[in-house]
PDB file of N, CA and C in Angstrom:
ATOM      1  N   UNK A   1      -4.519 -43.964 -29.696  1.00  0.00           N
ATOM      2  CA  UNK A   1      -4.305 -43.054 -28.603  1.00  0.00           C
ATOM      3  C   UNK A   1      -4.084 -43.848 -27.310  1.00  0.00           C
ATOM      4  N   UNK A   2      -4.890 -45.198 -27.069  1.00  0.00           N
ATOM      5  CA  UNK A   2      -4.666 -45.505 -26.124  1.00  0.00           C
ATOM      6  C   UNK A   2      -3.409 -46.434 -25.780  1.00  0.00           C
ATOM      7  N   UNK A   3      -3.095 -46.903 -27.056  1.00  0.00           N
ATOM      8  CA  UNK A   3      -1.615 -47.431 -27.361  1.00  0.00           C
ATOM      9  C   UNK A   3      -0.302 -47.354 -26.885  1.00  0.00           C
ATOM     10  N   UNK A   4      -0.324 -45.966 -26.224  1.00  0.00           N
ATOM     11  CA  UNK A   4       0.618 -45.062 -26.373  1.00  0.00           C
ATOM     12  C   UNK A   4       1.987 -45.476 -27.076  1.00  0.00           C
ATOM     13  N   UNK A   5       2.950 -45.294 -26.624  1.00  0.00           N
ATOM     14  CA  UNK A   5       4.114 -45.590 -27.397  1.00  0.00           C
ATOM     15  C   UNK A   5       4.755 -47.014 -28.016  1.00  0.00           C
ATOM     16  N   UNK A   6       3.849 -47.852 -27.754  1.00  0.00           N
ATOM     17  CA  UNK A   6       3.566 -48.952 -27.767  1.00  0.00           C
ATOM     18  C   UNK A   6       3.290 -49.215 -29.312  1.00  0.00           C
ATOM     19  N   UNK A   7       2.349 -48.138 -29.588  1.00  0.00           N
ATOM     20  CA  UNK A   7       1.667 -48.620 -31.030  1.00  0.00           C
ATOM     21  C   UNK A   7       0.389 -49.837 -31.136  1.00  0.00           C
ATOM     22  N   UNK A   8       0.456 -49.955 -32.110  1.00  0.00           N
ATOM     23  CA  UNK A   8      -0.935 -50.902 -32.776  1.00  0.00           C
ATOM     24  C   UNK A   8      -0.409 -51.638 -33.817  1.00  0.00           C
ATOM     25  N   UNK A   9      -0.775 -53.018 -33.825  1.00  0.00           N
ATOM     26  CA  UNK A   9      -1.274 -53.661 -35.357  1.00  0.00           C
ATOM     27  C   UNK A   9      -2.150 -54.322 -35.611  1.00  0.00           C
ATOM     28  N   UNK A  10      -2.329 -54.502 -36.927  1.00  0.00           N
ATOM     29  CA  UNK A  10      -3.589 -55.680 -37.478  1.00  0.00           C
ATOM     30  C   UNK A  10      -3.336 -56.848 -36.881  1.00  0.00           C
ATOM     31  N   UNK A  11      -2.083 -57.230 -36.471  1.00  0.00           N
ATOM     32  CA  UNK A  11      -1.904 -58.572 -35.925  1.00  0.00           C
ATOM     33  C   UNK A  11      -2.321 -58.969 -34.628  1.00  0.00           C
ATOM     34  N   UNK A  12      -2.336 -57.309 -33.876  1.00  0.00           N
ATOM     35  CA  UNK A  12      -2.555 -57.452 -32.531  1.00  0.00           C
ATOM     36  C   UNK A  12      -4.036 -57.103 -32.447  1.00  0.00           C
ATOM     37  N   UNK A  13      -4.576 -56.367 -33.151  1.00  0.00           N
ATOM     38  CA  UNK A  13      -5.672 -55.533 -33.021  1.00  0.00           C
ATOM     39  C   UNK A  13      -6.440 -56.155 -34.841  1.00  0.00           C
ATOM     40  N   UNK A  14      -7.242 -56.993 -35.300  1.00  0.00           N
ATOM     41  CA  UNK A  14      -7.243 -57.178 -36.410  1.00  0.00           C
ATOM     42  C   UNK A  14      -8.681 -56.221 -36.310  1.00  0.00           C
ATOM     43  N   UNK A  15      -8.730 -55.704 -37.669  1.00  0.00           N
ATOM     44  CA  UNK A  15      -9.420 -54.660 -38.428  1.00  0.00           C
ATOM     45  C   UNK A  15      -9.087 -54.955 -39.807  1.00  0.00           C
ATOM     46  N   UNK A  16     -10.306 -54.003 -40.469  1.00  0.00           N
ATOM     47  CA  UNK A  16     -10.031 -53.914 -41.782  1.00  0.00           C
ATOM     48  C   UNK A  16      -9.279 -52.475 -42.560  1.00  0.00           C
ATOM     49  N   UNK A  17      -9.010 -52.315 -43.579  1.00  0.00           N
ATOM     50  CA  UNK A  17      -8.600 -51.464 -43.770  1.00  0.00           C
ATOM     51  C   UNK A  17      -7.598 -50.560 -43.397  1.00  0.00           C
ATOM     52  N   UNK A  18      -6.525 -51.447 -42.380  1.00  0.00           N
ATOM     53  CA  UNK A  18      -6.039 -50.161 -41.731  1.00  0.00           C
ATOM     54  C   UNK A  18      -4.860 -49.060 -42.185  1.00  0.00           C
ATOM     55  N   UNK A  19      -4.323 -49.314 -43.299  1.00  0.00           N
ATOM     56  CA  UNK A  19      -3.186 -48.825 -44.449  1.00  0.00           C
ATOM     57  C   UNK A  19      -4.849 -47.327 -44.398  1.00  0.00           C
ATOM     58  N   UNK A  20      -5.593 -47.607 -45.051  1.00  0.00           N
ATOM     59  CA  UNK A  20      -6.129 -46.724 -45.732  1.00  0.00           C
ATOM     60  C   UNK A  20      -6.847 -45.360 -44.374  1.00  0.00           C
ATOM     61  N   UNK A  21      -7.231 -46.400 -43.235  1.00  0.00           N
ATOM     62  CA  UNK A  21      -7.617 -45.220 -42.058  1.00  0.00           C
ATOM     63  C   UNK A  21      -6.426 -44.313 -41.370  1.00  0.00           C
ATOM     64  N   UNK A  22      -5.110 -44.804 -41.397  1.00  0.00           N
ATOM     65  CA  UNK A  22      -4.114 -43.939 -41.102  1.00  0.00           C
ATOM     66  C   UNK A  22      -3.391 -43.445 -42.205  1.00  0.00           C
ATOM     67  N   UNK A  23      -3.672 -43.771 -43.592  1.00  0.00           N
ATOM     68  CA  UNK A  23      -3.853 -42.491 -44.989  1.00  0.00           C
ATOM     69  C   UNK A  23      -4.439 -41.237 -44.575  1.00  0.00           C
ATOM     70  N   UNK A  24      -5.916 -41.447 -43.991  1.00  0.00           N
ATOM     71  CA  UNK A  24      -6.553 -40.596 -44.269  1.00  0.00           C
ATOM     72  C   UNK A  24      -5.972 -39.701 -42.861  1.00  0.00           C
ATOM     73  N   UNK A  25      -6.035 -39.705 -41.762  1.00  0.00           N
ATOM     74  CA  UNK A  25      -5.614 -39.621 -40.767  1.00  0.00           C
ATOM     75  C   UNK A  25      -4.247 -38.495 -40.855  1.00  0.00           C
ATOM     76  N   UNK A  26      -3.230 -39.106 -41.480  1.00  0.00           N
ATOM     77  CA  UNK A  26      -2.121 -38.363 -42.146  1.00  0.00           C
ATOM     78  C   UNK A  26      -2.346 -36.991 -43.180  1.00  0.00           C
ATOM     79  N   UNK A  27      -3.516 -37.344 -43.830  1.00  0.00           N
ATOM     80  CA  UNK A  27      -3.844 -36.021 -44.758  1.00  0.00           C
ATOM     81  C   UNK A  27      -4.914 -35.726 -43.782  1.00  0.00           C
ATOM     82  N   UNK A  28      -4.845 -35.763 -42.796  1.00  0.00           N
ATOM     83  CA  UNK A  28      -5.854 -34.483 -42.071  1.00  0.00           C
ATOM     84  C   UNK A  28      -4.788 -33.813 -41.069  1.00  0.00           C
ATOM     85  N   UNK A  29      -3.432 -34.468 -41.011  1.00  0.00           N
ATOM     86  CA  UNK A  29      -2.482 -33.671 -40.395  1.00  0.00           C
ATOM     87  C   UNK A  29      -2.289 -34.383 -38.840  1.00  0.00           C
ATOM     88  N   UNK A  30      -2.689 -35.868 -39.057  1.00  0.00           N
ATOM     89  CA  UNK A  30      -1.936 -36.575 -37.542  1.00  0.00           C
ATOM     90  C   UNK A  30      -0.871 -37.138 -38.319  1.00  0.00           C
ATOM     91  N   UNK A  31       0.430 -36.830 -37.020  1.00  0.00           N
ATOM     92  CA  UNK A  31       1.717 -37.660 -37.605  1.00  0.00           C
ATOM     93  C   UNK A  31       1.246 -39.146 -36.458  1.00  0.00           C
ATOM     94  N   UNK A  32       1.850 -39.947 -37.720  1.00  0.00           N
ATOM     95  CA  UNK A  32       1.434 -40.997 -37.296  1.00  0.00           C
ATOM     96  C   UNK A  32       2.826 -42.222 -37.839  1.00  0.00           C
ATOM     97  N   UNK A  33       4.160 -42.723 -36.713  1.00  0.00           N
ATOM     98  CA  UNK A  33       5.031 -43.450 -37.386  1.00  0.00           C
ATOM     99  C   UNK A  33       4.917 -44.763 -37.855  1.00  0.00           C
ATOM    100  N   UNK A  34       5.433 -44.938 -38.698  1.00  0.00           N
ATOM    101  CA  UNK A  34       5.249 -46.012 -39.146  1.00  0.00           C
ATOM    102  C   UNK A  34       6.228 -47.184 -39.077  1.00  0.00           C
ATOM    103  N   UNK A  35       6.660 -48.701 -38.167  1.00  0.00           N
ATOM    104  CA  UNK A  35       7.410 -49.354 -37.661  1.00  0.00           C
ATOM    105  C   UNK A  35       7.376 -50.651 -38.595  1.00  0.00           C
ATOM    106  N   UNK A  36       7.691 -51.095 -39.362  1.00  0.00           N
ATOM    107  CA  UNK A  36       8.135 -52.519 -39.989  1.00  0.00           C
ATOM    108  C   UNK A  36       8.440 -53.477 -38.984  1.00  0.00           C
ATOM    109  N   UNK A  37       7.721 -54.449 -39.015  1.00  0.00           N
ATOM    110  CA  UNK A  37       8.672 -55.510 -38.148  1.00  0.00           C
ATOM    111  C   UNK A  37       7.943 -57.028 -39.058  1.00  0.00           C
ATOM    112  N   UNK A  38       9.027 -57.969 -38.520  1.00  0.00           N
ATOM    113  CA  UNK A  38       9.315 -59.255 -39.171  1.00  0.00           C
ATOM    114  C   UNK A  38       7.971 -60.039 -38.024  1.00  0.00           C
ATOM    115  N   UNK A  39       7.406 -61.232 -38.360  1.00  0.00           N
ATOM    116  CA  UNK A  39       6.850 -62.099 -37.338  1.00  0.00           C
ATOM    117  C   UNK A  39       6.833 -63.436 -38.220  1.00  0.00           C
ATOM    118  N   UNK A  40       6.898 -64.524 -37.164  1.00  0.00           N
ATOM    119  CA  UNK A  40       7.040 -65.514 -37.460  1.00  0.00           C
ATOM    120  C   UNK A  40       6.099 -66.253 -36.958  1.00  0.00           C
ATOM    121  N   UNK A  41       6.153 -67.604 -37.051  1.00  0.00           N
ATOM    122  CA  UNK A  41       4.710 -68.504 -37.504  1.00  0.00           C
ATOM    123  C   UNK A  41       4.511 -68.792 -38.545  1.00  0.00           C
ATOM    124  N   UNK A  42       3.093 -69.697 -38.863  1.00  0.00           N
ATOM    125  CA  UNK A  42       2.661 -70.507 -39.893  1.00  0.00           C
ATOM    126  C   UNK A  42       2.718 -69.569 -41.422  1.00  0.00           C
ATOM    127  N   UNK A  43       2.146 -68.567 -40.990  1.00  0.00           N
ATOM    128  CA  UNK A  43       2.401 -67.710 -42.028  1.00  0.00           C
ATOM    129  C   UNK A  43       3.241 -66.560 -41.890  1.00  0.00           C
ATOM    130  N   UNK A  44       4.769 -66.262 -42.002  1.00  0.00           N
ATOM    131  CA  UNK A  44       5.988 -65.412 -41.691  1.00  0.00           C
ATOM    132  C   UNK A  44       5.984 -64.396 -42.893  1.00  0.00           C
ATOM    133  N   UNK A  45       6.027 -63.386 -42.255  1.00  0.00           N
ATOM    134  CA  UNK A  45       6.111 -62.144 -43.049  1.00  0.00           C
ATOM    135  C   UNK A  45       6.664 -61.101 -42.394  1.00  0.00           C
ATOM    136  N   UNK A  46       5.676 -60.027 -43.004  1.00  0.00           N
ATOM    137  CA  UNK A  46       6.365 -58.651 -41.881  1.00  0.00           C
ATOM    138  C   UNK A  46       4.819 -57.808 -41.642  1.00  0.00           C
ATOM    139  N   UNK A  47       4.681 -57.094 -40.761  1.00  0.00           N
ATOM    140  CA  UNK A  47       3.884 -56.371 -40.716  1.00  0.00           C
ATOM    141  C   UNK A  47       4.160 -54.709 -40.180  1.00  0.00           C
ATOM    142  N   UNK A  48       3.077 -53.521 -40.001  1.00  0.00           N
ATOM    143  CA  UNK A  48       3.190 -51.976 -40.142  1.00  0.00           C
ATOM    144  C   UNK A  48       3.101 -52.184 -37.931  1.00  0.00           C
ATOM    145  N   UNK A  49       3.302 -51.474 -37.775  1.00  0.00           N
ATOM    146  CA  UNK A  49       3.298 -51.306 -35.842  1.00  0.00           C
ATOM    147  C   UNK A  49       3.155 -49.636 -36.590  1.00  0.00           C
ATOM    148  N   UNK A  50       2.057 -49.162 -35.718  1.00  0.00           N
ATOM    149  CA  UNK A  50       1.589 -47.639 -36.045  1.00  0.00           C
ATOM    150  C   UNK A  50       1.790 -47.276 -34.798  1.00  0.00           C
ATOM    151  N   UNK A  51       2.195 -45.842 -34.448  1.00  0.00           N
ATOM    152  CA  UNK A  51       2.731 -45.230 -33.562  1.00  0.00           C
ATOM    153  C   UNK A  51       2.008 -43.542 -33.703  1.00  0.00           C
ATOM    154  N   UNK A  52       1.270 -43.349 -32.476  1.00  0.00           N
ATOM    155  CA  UNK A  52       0.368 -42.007 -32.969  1.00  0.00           C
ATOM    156  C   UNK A  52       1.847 -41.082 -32.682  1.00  0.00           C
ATOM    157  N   UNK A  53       2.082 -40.139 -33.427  1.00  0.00           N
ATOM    158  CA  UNK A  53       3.201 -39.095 -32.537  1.00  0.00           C
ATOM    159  C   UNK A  53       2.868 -37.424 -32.282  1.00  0.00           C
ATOM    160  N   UNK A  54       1.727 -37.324 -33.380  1.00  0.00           N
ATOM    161  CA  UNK A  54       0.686 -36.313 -32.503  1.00  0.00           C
ATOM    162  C   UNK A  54       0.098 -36.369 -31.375  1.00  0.00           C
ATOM    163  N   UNK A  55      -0.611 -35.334 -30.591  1.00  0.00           N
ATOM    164  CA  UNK A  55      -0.766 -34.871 -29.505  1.00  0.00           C
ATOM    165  C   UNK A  55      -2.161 -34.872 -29.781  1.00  0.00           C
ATOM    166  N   UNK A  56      -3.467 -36.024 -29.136  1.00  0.00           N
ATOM    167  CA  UNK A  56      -4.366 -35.578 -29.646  1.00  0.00           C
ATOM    168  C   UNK A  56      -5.498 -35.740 -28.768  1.00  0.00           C
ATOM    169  N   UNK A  57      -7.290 -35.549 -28.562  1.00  0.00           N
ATOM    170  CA  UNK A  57      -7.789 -35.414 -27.704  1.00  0.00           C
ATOM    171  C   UNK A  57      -8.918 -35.746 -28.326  1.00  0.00           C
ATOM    172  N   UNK A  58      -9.750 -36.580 -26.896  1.00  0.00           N
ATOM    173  CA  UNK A  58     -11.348 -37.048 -27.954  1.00  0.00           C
ATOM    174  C   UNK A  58     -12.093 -35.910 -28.137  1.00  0.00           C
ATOM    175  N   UNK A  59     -12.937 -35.325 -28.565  1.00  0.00           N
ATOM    176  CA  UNK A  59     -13.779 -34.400 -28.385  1.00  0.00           C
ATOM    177  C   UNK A  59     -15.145 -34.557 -28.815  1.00  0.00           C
ATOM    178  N   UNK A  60     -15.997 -33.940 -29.046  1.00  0.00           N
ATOM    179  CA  UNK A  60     -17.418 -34.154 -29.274  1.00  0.00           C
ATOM    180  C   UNK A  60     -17.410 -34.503 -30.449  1.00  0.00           C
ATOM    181  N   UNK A  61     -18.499 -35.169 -31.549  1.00  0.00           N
ATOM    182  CA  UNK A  61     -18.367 -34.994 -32.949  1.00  0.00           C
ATOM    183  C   UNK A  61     -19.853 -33.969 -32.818  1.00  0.00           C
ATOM    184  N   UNK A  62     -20.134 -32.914 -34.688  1.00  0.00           N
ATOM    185  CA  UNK A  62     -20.752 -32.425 -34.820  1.00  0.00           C
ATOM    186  C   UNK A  62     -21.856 -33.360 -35.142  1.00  0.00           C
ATOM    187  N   UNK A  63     -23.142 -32.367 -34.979  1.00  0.00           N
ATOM    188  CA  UNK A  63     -23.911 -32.945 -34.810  1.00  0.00           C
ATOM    189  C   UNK A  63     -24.431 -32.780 -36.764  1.00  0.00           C
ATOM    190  N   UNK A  64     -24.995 -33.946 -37.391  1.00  0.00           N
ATOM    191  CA  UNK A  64     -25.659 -34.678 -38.532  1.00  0.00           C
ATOM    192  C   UNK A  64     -26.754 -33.413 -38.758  1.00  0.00           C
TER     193      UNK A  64
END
């Protein structure tokens, strides 16, 4: 969210799991795009750039 159009990655932002938290995310009904890109360095590959494209807002969580 705070990303904005910018997006996120593991490369920029390292975490675990993150394929599987914007799975779940998607089956609760956030669109969320998904950007391929190439990077280079010692180890060259490609990596996901996530892009929220829902409209969304913090709110309270329920209470346990």
């Amino acid at each position: 969210m705070h990303a904005g159009s910018t997006g996120c990655t593991p490369i920029d932002h390292p975490g675990p799991r993150w394929s599987a938290y914007v799975f779940k995310l998607r089956q609760q009904g956030v669109c969320i795009e998904t950007v391929h890109e190439n990077h280079d360095g010692p180890f060259p590959g490609h990596h996901a750039r996530y892009v929220l494209q829902s409209s969304v807002s913090l709110g309270r969580r329920a209470a346990a």
